[in-house]
């Protein structure tokens, strides 16, 4: 397969490098120029002859700009596979535009972070036509370990933001519960041993425990170096609230989590720290402070 790859940042560069081991990949980025990937002069040039054009970009506005540039250049029947995390509305607009240009579009945001991109172990959640999903499945197999087809255009983004809204909320709940346990004199290891095998268990507690030295290895054991940075969690929470607003869904816990991560990132020391650093944040506070 001939692949165009646009957006060669922290995630895109290793994903493109994995594909380049077995496919012809032409990349483009306005800034980054990673080694080992053939580079084009423009996004349209990278997209022109490709069977599949992958985009891995910062946000929905940039995705829309790039889509407007590449869709007219792409060959008929080609597939635009967007792996960025963007708002549902932009994903659906780009898919409609692709269809108007005789193309197919799949939105397939990822979970797994830079480690997953490097090791080819990402999880993809995809929206778009089933035949296009089947065509790009071999690419998912190279870049990741799992791809779930979630339905029509935009549903990949919908799945991603619902998942990450749960993650943000459960991480905050886990961190505040650890601080309450501390203040009640409950040993953290005992707290973990009970909760991780009781009805309070979650990925945040069991797999990514925010308390240093407790549970499996996690960013808490590395001074909260990300991992998954708090500002990326804030981005996804904001997308969840944009979607909730547009769909008239009542999401009070998602709203509260968004406000807390916003405060943490913009007014406190959360930027650049893992999203589990909410635990030391709560430790340094008092009720109502
Ligand atoms: P990044 O900022 O490192 O990479 C984005 C790249 O896009 C940059 O190199 C930038 O120069 C390039 N770019 C911007 N505008 C462009 C344009 N018009 N044409 C071509 N290239 C352009 O970001 P990242 O960490 O690689 O994340 C990419 C996407 O993946 C984001 O949507 C992010 O939310 C999502 N994501 C990131 C992670 C993570 O851990 N980093 C995890 C899951 C999902």
XYZ file of C-alpha atoms and ligand atoms in Angstrom:
333
model
C 0.000 0.000 0.000
C 1.133 3.554 -0.673
C 0.649 5.658 2.419
C 0.754 9.421 2.931
C 1.366 10.406 6.560
C 0.653 13.970 7.647
C 1.614 15.116 11.145
C 4.915 13.581 12.219
C 4.984 14.689 15.863
C 5.360 12.657 19.059
C 2.771 10.111 17.946
C 2.854 10.382 14.140
C 6.612 9.895 13.690
C 6.834 6.484 15.397
C 3.561 5.325 13.795
C 4.886 6.282 10.343
C 8.226 4.601 11.101
C 6.453 1.334 11.946
C 4.441 1.466 8.709
C 7.564 2.287 6.673
C 9.034 -1.112 7.580
C 6.587 -2.825 5.219
C 4.848 -0.070 3.171
C 5.849 2.870 1.012
C 5.318 5.919 3.255
C 5.598 9.574 2.242
C 5.319 12.002 5.133
C 4.688 15.697 5.636
C 4.809 17.975 8.661
C 4.984 21.774 8.826
C 7.736 21.571 11.459
C 8.985 18.059 12.244
C 11.309 16.195 9.877
C 12.014 12.822 11.472
C 14.709 10.647 9.925
C 13.876 7.442 8.099
C 10.674 8.665 6.414
C 10.581 10.058 2.859
C 9.265 13.621 3.068
C 7.100 15.546 0.588
C 7.075 19.314 0.023
C 3.416 19.728 0.985
C 0.487 17.835 2.468
C -1.101 17.587 -0.989
C 2.104 16.084 -2.414
C 2.214 13.474 0.355
C -1.433 12.598 -0.336
C -1.515 12.602 -4.137
C -0.663 8.991 -5.063
C -1.554 7.380 -1.764
C -4.075 4.575 -1.256
C -4.433 5.670 2.365
C -3.596 9.074 3.847
C -3.145 9.076 7.615
C -3.353 12.309 9.594
C -2.087 12.677 13.179
C -2.682 16.340 14.025
C -3.191 18.509 17.114
C -6.882 19.483 16.789
C -10.068 19.671 14.721
C -9.362 23.064 13.138
C -6.008 21.917 11.787
C -7.563 18.630 10.644
C -10.226 20.568 8.689
C -7.538 22.774 7.063
C -5.417 19.782 6.075
C -8.450 17.841 4.811
C -9.457 20.783 2.603
C -5.961 20.740 1.139
C -5.511 17.002 0.604
C -8.970 15.748 -0.407
C -8.954 17.384 -3.858
C -5.449 15.961 -4.468
C -6.245 12.370 -3.423
C -7.023 9.711 -5.987
C -10.609 8.535 -6.295
C -11.493 5.732 -3.883
C -8.576 6.452 -1.556
C -9.089 6.483 2.211
C -8.429 9.332 4.657
C -7.622 7.695 8.000
C -7.520 10.319 10.745
C -5.940 9.115 14.003
C -5.900 12.513 15.771
C -8.105 13.186 18.775
C -10.567 15.869 17.632
C -14.141 16.980 18.262
C -16.888 14.725 16.919
C -18.258 17.536 14.749
C -14.958 18.044 12.897
C -14.607 14.287 12.351
C -18.094 14.142 10.821
C -17.514 17.274 8.692
C -14.261 15.856 7.319
C -15.957 12.535 6.535
C -18.762 14.302 4.647
C -16.212 16.308 2.708
C -14.269 13.156 1.852
C -17.419 11.517 0.544
C -18.080 14.577 -1.630
C -14.629 14.086 -3.165
C -15.178 10.383 -3.941
C -13.103 9.255 -0.954
C -13.761 7.304 2.228
C -12.922 8.569 5.675
C -12.284 6.765 8.931
C -11.832 8.539 12.261
C -9.676 6.325 14.440
C -8.291 8.055 17.526
C -5.916 6.021 19.627
C -5.203 5.129 23.180
C -1.781 3.950 24.278
C 0.327 7.119 24.104
C 3.846 7.557 22.765
C 4.951 4.159 24.126
C 2.099 2.459 22.279
C 2.914 4.367 19.082
C 6.580 3.349 19.300
C 5.938 -0.285 20.166
C 3.043 -0.742 17.739
C 0.613 -1.524 20.560
C -1.980 1.242 20.177
C -5.710 0.642 20.475
C -7.793 2.233 17.706
C -11.473 3.124 18.043
C -12.841 3.681 14.567
C -15.848 5.278 12.909
C -16.694 5.081 9.209
C -17.775 2.642 6.497
C -17.146 -1.062 7.172
C -15.405 -1.694 3.833
C -12.889 1.106 4.417
C -12.352 -0.158 7.971
C -11.557 -3.622 6.550
C -9.112 -2.102 4.019
C -7.100 -0.296 6.696
C -7.196 -3.190 9.183
C -3.693 -4.392 8.126
C -2.367 -0.916 8.981
C -4.051 -1.032 12.384
C -2.375 -4.424 12.878
C 1.062 -2.842 12.311
C 0.498 0.275 14.416
C -1.522 -1.332 17.156
C -2.783 -4.396 18.936
C -6.505 -3.787 18.661
C -8.976 -1.866 16.488
C -12.678 -1.664 17.337
C -15.181 -0.589 14.690
C -17.608 1.637 16.602
C -20.052 2.533 13.804
C -20.388 5.427 11.344
C -18.265 8.580 11.001
C -17.447 10.317 14.287
C -18.114 7.268 16.448
C -14.403 6.622 16.971
C -14.064 10.088 18.485
C -17.252 9.547 20.489
C -15.823 6.333 21.984
C -12.498 7.994 22.770
C -13.950 10.975 24.638
C -16.451 8.824 26.561
C -13.604 6.534 27.622
C -11.372 9.417 28.642
C -14.180 11.177 30.473
C -14.530 8.027 32.615
C -10.746 7.938 33.043
C -10.519 11.571 34.186
C -13.364 11.117 36.650
C -12.072 7.816 38.084
C -8.538 9.177 38.434
C -9.811 12.148 40.434
C -12.026 9.881 42.565
C -9.113 7.512 43.208
C -6.771 10.369 44.185
C -9.228 12.063 46.520
C -10.031 8.710 48.136
C -6.311 8.079 48.810
C -6.078 11.468 50.531
C -9.173 10.768 52.611
C -7.694 7.366 53.524
C -4.418 9.057 54.574
C -6.281 11.458 56.825
C -8.272 8.611 58.360
C -5.047 6.757 59.157
C -5.578 3.993 56.598
C -2.360 2.572 55.184
C -2.059 3.094 51.398
C -1.071 -0.495 50.722
C -4.112 -1.738 52.680
C -6.290 0.753 50.777
C -4.944 -0.596 47.463
C -5.318 -4.230 48.509
C -8.969 -3.674 49.421
C -10.105 -1.339 46.634
C -8.261 -3.106 43.798
C -10.200 -6.268 44.637
C -13.474 -4.594 45.651
C -16.208 -2.623 43.917
C -14.128 0.588 43.827
C -11.610 -0.976 41.455
C -10.801 0.707 38.163
C -7.984 1.008 35.671
C -6.855 4.152 37.533
C -6.457 2.184 40.766
C -5.459 -1.252 39.518
C -3.224 -0.573 36.513
C -2.060 3.030 36.991
C -2.126 3.546 40.727
C -1.495 7.246 41.520
C 0.216 6.444 44.862
C 4.013 5.973 44.587
C 5.278 2.524 45.523
C 1.816 0.966 45.465
C 0.484 -1.397 42.790
C 2.192 -1.938 39.436
C 4.870 0.428 38.132
C 3.244 3.732 37.060
C 4.219 7.407 36.523
C 3.706 7.938 40.286
C 6.873 5.870 40.732
C 8.745 8.249 38.425
C 7.927 11.559 40.115
C 4.776 11.858 37.949
C 6.655 12.278 34.678
C 4.050 11.575 31.971
C 2.751 9.023 30.957
C -0.349 10.820 29.965
C 0.151 14.522 30.624
C -2.519 16.478 32.496
C -2.898 18.939 29.603
C -3.763 16.058 27.237
C -6.364 14.826 29.710
C -7.724 18.386 29.841
C -7.924 18.466 26.028
C -9.959 15.242 25.959
C -12.218 16.356 28.821
C -12.915 19.618 27.001
C -13.825 17.648 23.872
C -16.200 15.554 25.981
C -17.894 18.703 27.267
C -18.134 20.223 23.762
C -19.812 17.007 22.614
C -22.093 16.917 25.669
C -23.139 20.487 24.993
C -23.877 19.763 21.327
C -25.765 16.536 22.136
C -27.605 18.012 25.167
C -26.205 15.319 27.483
C -26.057 15.979 31.232
C -22.497 15.097 32.355
C -21.933 16.719 35.764
C -18.989 14.490 36.727
C -17.292 15.140 33.382
C -17.895 18.848 33.892
C -16.378 18.754 37.380
C -13.356 16.769 36.151
C -12.832 19.296 33.336
C -12.900 22.193 35.792
C -10.440 20.457 38.146
C -7.938 19.587 35.390
C -8.284 23.111 33.989
C -7.389 24.572 37.380
C -4.552 22.054 37.795
C -3.048 22.805 34.358
C -3.676 26.534 34.075
C -3.429 27.819 37.639
C -1.387 25.213 39.517
C 1.652 23.052 38.660
C -0.150 20.406 36.600
C 1.209 21.247 33.140
C 3.805 18.710 32.055
C 2.967 16.373 34.939
C 1.172 13.088 34.609
C -2.597 13.252 35.102
C -2.225 11.033 38.196
C -0.347 13.925 39.891
C -3.820 14.889 41.108
C -2.868 12.830 44.187
C -0.113 15.181 45.469
C -2.388 18.062 44.459
C -5.150 16.856 46.778
C -2.558 16.066 49.481
C -1.520 19.715 49.584
C -5.093 20.964 50.012
C -7.727 21.127 52.721
C -11.463 20.728 52.631
C -12.994 23.516 50.570
C -9.623 25.137 49.796
P 2.386 16.686 18.402
O 2.094 18.116 18.647
O 3.674 16.108 18.875
O 2.280 16.378 16.818
C 1.425 17.038 15.934
C 2.235 17.350 14.683
O 1.369 17.946 13.705
C 3.367 18.354 14.930
O 4.614 17.789 14.531
C 2.996 19.561 14.072
O 4.124 20.230 13.497
C 2.148 18.902 13.005
N 1.268 19.836 12.294
C 0.535 20.853 12.806
N -0.138 21.476 11.821
C 0.160 20.819 10.673
C -0.235 20.981 9.316
N -1.088 21.929 8.957
N 0.288 20.135 8.393
C 1.159 19.170 8.757
N 1.569 18.961 10.025
C 1.081 19.787 10.972
O 1.146 15.891 19.007
P 1.065 14.316 19.321
O 1.384 14.085 20.750
O 1.775 13.558 18.256
O -0.515 14.096 19.186
C -1.148 14.003 17.928
C -2.618 13.671 18.161
O -2.707 12.437 18.871
C -3.361 14.711 18.996
O -4.656 14.875 18.445
C -3.395 14.089 20.374
O -4.505 14.518 21.135
C -3.496 12.622 20.041
N -2.981 11.727 21.085
C -1.782 11.982 21.681
C -1.320 11.113 22.665
C -0.002 11.350 23.343
O 0.285 10.672 24.333
N 0.851 12.234 22.843
C -2.088 10.004 23.030
C -3.286 9.745 22.374
C -3.730 10.631 21.401
